[in-house]
Amino acid sequence: MTEDVHAEDGSSPVAESVLPLPLEFETLYLANQEAFHSYALLRLGTNGAAEDAVHRAFLEILRHWNALIEENDLQQQMWAILRRVVMSQTLKAFRKRLALLPSDIGLFRAMSNLPPRQFDVIVLRYVLQYDTKRISGYMGVTPSTVDHHCRKAKERLEPAVASHIKTEGDRE
């Protein structure tokens, strides 16, 4: 049994309850969606992943819309958000693959179990070899926060490496 969602006058109360988007946001969406998608597709490799990333980026832009429209560099801020979302999605996929790689010392498994920001910092710094300033830009945090996450990640990874060193010493 289905319910009729139309009011007596034939209008749809569901459609009327949808909150309108700011007109400027809709305009920027239409102007940038194709370029955002092309960028995400190039970085992520699949159409589905690119669509997800662009969707997440525009939701993030919308969430910060009032602050963003105050900025002189709105276009740059929008692209920065897209880059962060794409990087986040790339790192998330890398984390899943990393946990499956064989490692004699258990480092890959230990890395894949790090909290998200610590994992991101370790991969960006030691795998991609980005400097602190570039990492802070991608993550949207201060350089001191990047250093803090890196320090904490190293502390969490030490037991995996230390247990391997101890085990190797026992074998000799």
Short mmCIF file of C-alpha atoms in Angstrom, two decimals:
data_model
loop_
_atom_site.label_atom_id
_atom_site.label_comp_id
_atom_site.label_asym_id
_atom_site.label_seq_id
_atom_site.Cartn_x
_atom_site.Cartn_y
_atom_site.Cartn_z
CA MET A 1 0.00 0.00 0.00
CA THR A 2 1.43 3.40 -0.94
CA GLU A 3 0.52 6.80 0.35
CA ASP A 4 -0.18 9.69 -1.95
CA VAL A 5 2.40 12.38 -1.20
CA HIS A 6 0.58 15.07 -3.13
CA ALA A 7 -1.45 17.71 -1.37
CA GLU A 8 -5.04 18.38 -2.40
CA ASP A 9 -3.87 21.13 -4.77
CA GLY A 10 -1.57 18.66 -6.55
CA SER A 11 1.68 20.13 -5.17
CA SER A 12 4.26 17.93 -3.51
CA PRO A 13 4.99 18.73 0.15
CA VAL A 14 8.26 16.80 -0.19
CA ALA A 15 9.50 19.11 -2.95
CA GLU A 16 8.45 22.17 -0.99
CA SER A 17 10.36 21.03 2.09
CA VAL A 18 13.72 20.91 0.29
CA LEU A 19 15.84 23.82 1.40
CA PRO A 20 16.98 26.00 -1.48
CA LEU A 21 20.70 26.32 -2.13
CA PRO A 22 22.25 29.78 -2.36
CA LEU A 23 22.06 30.92 -5.97
CA GLU A 24 25.76 31.83 -5.99
CA PHE A 25 26.62 28.31 -4.80
CA GLU A 26 24.53 26.75 -7.57
CA THR A 27 26.26 28.99 -10.11
CA LEU A 28 29.72 28.04 -8.86
CA TYR A 29 28.70 24.38 -8.83
CA LEU A 30 27.63 24.52 -12.47
CA ALA A 31 30.75 26.47 -13.46
CA ASN A 32 33.20 24.15 -11.64
CA GLN A 33 31.66 20.69 -11.54
CA GLU A 34 33.16 19.47 -14.82
CA ALA A 35 36.68 20.71 -14.01
CA PHE A 36 36.46 19.28 -10.48
CA HIS A 37 35.34 15.93 -11.90
CA SER A 38 38.18 15.87 -14.46
CA TYR A 39 40.74 16.58 -11.74
CA ALA A 40 39.31 13.94 -9.40
CA LEU A 41 39.09 11.38 -12.19
CA LEU A 42 42.73 11.96 -13.10
CA ARG A 43 43.85 11.52 -9.48
CA LEU A 44 41.49 8.71 -8.42
CA GLY A 45 41.22 6.70 -11.63
CA THR A 46 37.54 5.73 -11.63
CA ASN A 47 34.41 7.63 -12.47
CA GLY A 48 32.64 6.46 -9.30
CA ALA A 49 35.48 7.56 -7.04
CA ALA A 50 35.68 10.91 -8.84
CA GLU A 51 31.93 11.49 -8.48
CA ASP A 52 32.10 10.65 -4.77
CA ALA A 53 35.02 13.03 -4.25
CA VAL A 54 33.37 15.91 -6.11
CA HIS A 55 30.14 15.34 -4.19
CA ARG A 56 32.00 15.37 -0.86
CA ALA A 57 33.94 18.49 -1.90
CA PHE A 58 30.79 20.42 -2.77
CA LEU A 59 29.15 19.36 0.48
CA GLU A 60 32.21 20.68 2.31
CA ILE A 61 32.06 23.93 0.33
CA LEU A 62 28.37 24.28 1.13
CA ARG A 63 29.00 23.60 4.83
CA HIS A 64 31.51 26.49 4.94
CA TRP A 65 29.66 28.64 2.41
CA ASN A 66 29.08 31.71 4.59
CA ALA A 67 32.77 31.92 5.52
CA LEU A 68 33.94 31.17 1.98
CA ILE A 69 31.95 33.96 0.34
CA GLU A 70 33.73 36.41 2.63
CA GLU A 71 37.08 35.33 1.13
CA ASN A 72 38.74 37.26 -1.68
CA ASP A 73 40.00 34.01 -3.18
CA LEU A 74 36.84 31.90 -3.25
CA GLN A 75 37.95 29.94 -6.31
CA GLN A 76 41.30 29.07 -4.71
CA GLN A 77 39.55 28.02 -1.50
CA MET A 78 37.18 25.76 -3.45
CA TRP A 79 40.08 24.07 -5.25
CA ALA A 80 41.92 23.64 -1.95
CA ILE A 81 38.88 21.87 -0.54
CA LEU A 82 38.67 19.61 -3.59
CA ARG A 83 42.38 18.75 -3.35
CA ARG A 84 42.01 17.89 0.35
CA VAL A 85 38.99 15.66 -0.36
CA VAL A 86 40.76 13.88 -3.24
CA MET A 87 43.90 13.42 -1.12
CA SER A 88 41.78 12.08 1.73
CA GLN A 89 40.08 9.58 -0.57
CA THR A 90 43.44 8.53 -2.06
CA LEU A 91 44.90 7.96 1.39
CA LYS A 92 41.85 6.00 2.51
CA ALA A 93 42.20 3.64 -0.46
CA PHE A 94 45.95 3.34 0.15
CA ARG A 95 45.32 2.45 3.80
CA LYS A 96 43.11 -0.49 2.73
CA ARG A 97 45.73 -1.78 0.27
CA LEU A 98 48.55 -1.29 2.77
CA ALA A 99 46.96 -3.58 5.34
CA LEU A 100 47.03 -6.41 2.79
CA LEU A 101 50.73 -6.12 1.92
CA PRO A 102 53.11 -8.66 3.45
CA SER A 103 55.58 -7.21 5.93
CA ASP A 104 58.08 -9.13 8.01
CA ILE A 105 57.95 -6.56 10.79
CA GLY A 106 54.24 -5.83 10.75
CA LEU A 107 54.87 -2.19 9.92
CA PHE A 108 52.25 -2.01 7.15
CA ARG A 109 49.56 -3.48 9.37
CA ALA A 110 50.56 -1.14 12.21
CA MET A 111 50.45 1.83 9.81
CA SER A 112 47.00 0.86 8.55
CA ASN A 113 45.78 0.86 12.17
CA LEU A 114 46.92 4.42 12.87
CA PRO A 115 44.25 7.08 13.47
CA PRO A 116 43.38 8.84 10.18
CA ARG A 117 45.36 12.04 10.66
CA GLN A 118 48.44 10.22 11.92
CA PHE A 119 48.24 7.82 8.97
CA ASP A 120 47.87 10.71 6.52
CA VAL A 121 50.90 12.53 7.94
CA ILE A 122 53.11 9.42 7.85
CA VAL A 123 52.17 8.60 4.26
CA LEU A 124 52.49 12.17 3.05
CA ARG A 125 55.83 12.70 4.80
CA TYR A 126 57.59 9.34 4.38
CA VAL A 127 55.95 7.73 1.36
CA LEU A 128 55.26 10.80 -0.80
CA GLN A 129 58.09 12.81 0.82
CA TYR A 130 56.10 16.04 1.20
CA ASP A 131 57.44 18.71 3.51
CA THR A 132 55.55 19.92 6.56
CA LYS A 133 54.24 23.07 4.87
CA ARG A 134 52.75 21.11 1.96
CA ILE A 135 51.22 18.54 4.31
CA SER A 136 49.64 21.26 6.44
CA GLY A 137 48.13 22.77 3.31
CA TYR A 138 46.60 19.47 2.21
CA MET A 139 45.29 18.65 5.65
CA GLY A 140 44.15 22.15 6.55
CA VAL A 141 46.08 22.17 9.84
CA THR A 142 49.06 24.11 11.18
CA PRO A 143 52.62 22.88 10.67
CA SER A 144 52.95 22.27 14.42
CA THR A 145 49.87 20.03 14.27
CA VAL A 146 51.48 18.07 11.42
CA ASP A 147 54.61 17.61 13.55
CA HIS A 148 52.47 16.53 16.52
CA HIS A 149 50.62 13.89 14.45
CA CYS A 150 53.91 12.63 13.06
CA ARG A 151 55.44 12.31 16.53
CA LYS A 152 52.38 10.45 17.86
CA ALA A 153 52.34 8.13 14.84
CA LYS A 154 55.99 7.25 15.33
CA GLU A 155 55.26 6.45 18.99
CA ARG A 156 52.47 4.08 17.89
CA LEU A 157 54.66 2.43 15.25
CA GLU A 158 57.67 1.86 17.51
CA PRO A 159 56.28 -1.31 19.17
CA ALA A 160 55.84 -3.02 15.76
CA VAL A 161 59.42 -2.24 14.78
CA ALA A 162 60.83 -2.96 18.26
CA SER A 163 59.16 -6.38 18.46
CA HIS A 164 60.69 -7.29 15.09
CA ILE A 165 64.16 -6.20 16.22
CA LYS A 166 63.77 -8.26 19.40
CA THR A 167 62.56 -11.30 17.42
CA GLU A 168 65.47 -10.99 14.96
CA GLY A 169 67.89 -10.76 17.89
CA ASP A 170 66.45 -13.94 19.40
CA ARG A 171 67.01 -15.83 16.13
CA GLU A 172 70.72 -15.01 15.90
#
